[in-house]
Amino acid sequence: MSKKDIRAIEGTRDYLGEDGIRFEKAMDGAREIFTRFGFEKIATPVFESTDLFARSIGEATDIVEKEMYTFKPGSEMITLRPEGTAGAIRAYLQHNLHKQGSLTKLWYAGPMFRRERPQKGRYRQFHQVGIEAVGSSDPLLDTEVIAMGIAYYERLGITGIRLRLNSIGCSKDECRPAYRAKLRAEIEPNLDKLCKTCNSRFERNALRILDCKNPHCQEVVKGLPASYDNLCEECEDHFAKVKEGLAAQGIEFDVDATLVRGLDYYSKTVFEYTHGALGAQDAIGGGGRYDGLVEELGGPATPAVGFAIGVERAMIAMEALGACCCAAPLSVFGIGLGEDCHKAMSGMITRLRREGISADMDYEGRSFKSQMRLANRKGAQVALILGDNELAEGKVNVKDMREGGEQLSVNIADAISEVKKLLP
RNA sequence: GAGGGAAUAGCUCAGUUGGCUAGAGCGCCAGAUUGUGGCUCUGGAGGUCGGGGGUUCAAAUCCCCUUUCUCUCCCCA
């Protein structure tokens, strides 16, 4: 079996080196920012019942129709999660969080799976960090959630995020259904000008025609009424307050009537963060309100809002912007000359690690010079140098590795405190 | 599902109308410096030229097949 026979399968990737650091920053940033906003971590299984995704995401969506990894190892059909909301809400209901009687704020992070054709910023196993705020219809919550996404990007050093915003109304007769009917009435005479997929969308999900990128379809779409001009009173008021809330926080946004979003469960507010560095897949995150989903999955009517952010897409933006991709430097590198000193150094390294100081040493039998080079390459701030002479006297050399740094000989017992003096 | 581009050293890539033992930079290892890193210099290791078949005196180079990566459409994070 040669190395070329064993590869990561199509659309999956390994993250190492700078990618590994970016990936870790994306994950760490999520914990830091979301926790700061009062969200609690939830970890749900990577696979769930197929039915859960079909019901929550929508039978007629591309995800459910053709992109899910579904299999039947036993008697039950299971699917690798294509997104995070369905599982989070399932857990919310299963553990009766709705009976606690207060707003539930959850965040998650992890791999998702969609069997699409891979391309830039789109992979079959990809990662999302996301949040769900379940139990409040307060428009201020929408704005906080949107603001939190921006705070997250800032934490990762991603600037130049654009926020697109829309409201697609609710399921009340006078709201989205009325708008959909109006839309269809206006589109119908132009059906022959629309692409094939839009023709099938016309029957199944007319709103989706709005965000078709086909130029002919866009011509037709241009003259169509916007959803935000056809909201019921409640949705209109909600949308106005979301916009006010964003303006009050100084967050810029573009109201975009063509932002519809693909998943069935959205209602009222929908939004998308985009970034110019990403190319064709310019959405770096997106979300919205889904007031009907909890009920759809068998719970009480419960309003909710959330978002998901694509980690790989954030990583592309980080790379393009040259944002933080340096490894945390090693504090101490220990150098032992000869077998006895090497063994003694191993003990010193262990003590440093117990003190919470990052420390490493050579395990390849390298020469002294080579060990020094290794210490330098690993960015060690301090080198501990132990030779037979020092060992015999109970001493060790502590060398400051910075340019022009000093080296002093100290008692082995004092080594850790001496090292600490040199560390930031 | 459909359409472009690409595959040569660990990495980024040269390689002419087919023609000596397939190169460079970076990285790696070592020496210059017997126990002191970075900078410099010198040397070294490292390739089934993605795989298979064909044309030819001769193929990294031309042709066919195949695999994979990549980008685009669709859709989404």
GROMACS .gro file of C-alpha atoms in nm, chain A residues 14 22 31 37 80 86 98 105 121 179 188 197 210 222 230 240 273-274 288 299 309 337 378 380-381 386-387:
model
   27
   14ASP     CA    1  -0.681   1.771   0.725
   22ARG     CA    2  -0.669   2.890   1.230
   31ARG     CA    3  -1.625   2.948   2.320
   37PHE     CA    4  -2.284   3.664   2.560
   80LEU     CA    5  -2.492   1.254   0.950
   86ALA     CA    6  -3.218   2.037   1.423
   98HIS     CA    7  -3.891   2.448   2.745
  105LYS     CA    8  -2.922   3.016   2.497
  121GLY     CA    9  -1.510   2.702   0.087
  179TYR     CA   10  -4.704   3.746  -0.015
  188GLU     CA   11  -4.677   3.346  -1.365
  197THR     CA   12  -3.511   2.509  -1.156
  210LEU     CA   13  -3.586   3.559  -0.560
  222LYS     CA   14  -3.609   4.292  -1.028
  230ASN     CA   15  -4.575   4.279   0.242
  240ALA     CA   16  -3.850   4.772   1.222
  273TYR     CA   17  -2.276   3.760   0.672
  274THR     CA   18  -2.072   3.778   0.354
  288GLY     CA   19  -3.245   3.397   1.127
  299GLY     CA   20  -4.299   2.099   2.122
  309ILE     CA   21  -2.095   3.026   1.093
  337LEU     CA   22   2.428   1.667   2.704
  378LYS     CA   23   1.041   2.595   1.821
  380ALA     CA   24   1.151   2.866   2.287
  381GLN     CA   25   1.181   3.171   2.507
  386LEU     CA   26   2.257   2.082   3.143
  387GLY     CA   27   2.602   1.922   3.095
   0.00000   0.00000   0.00000
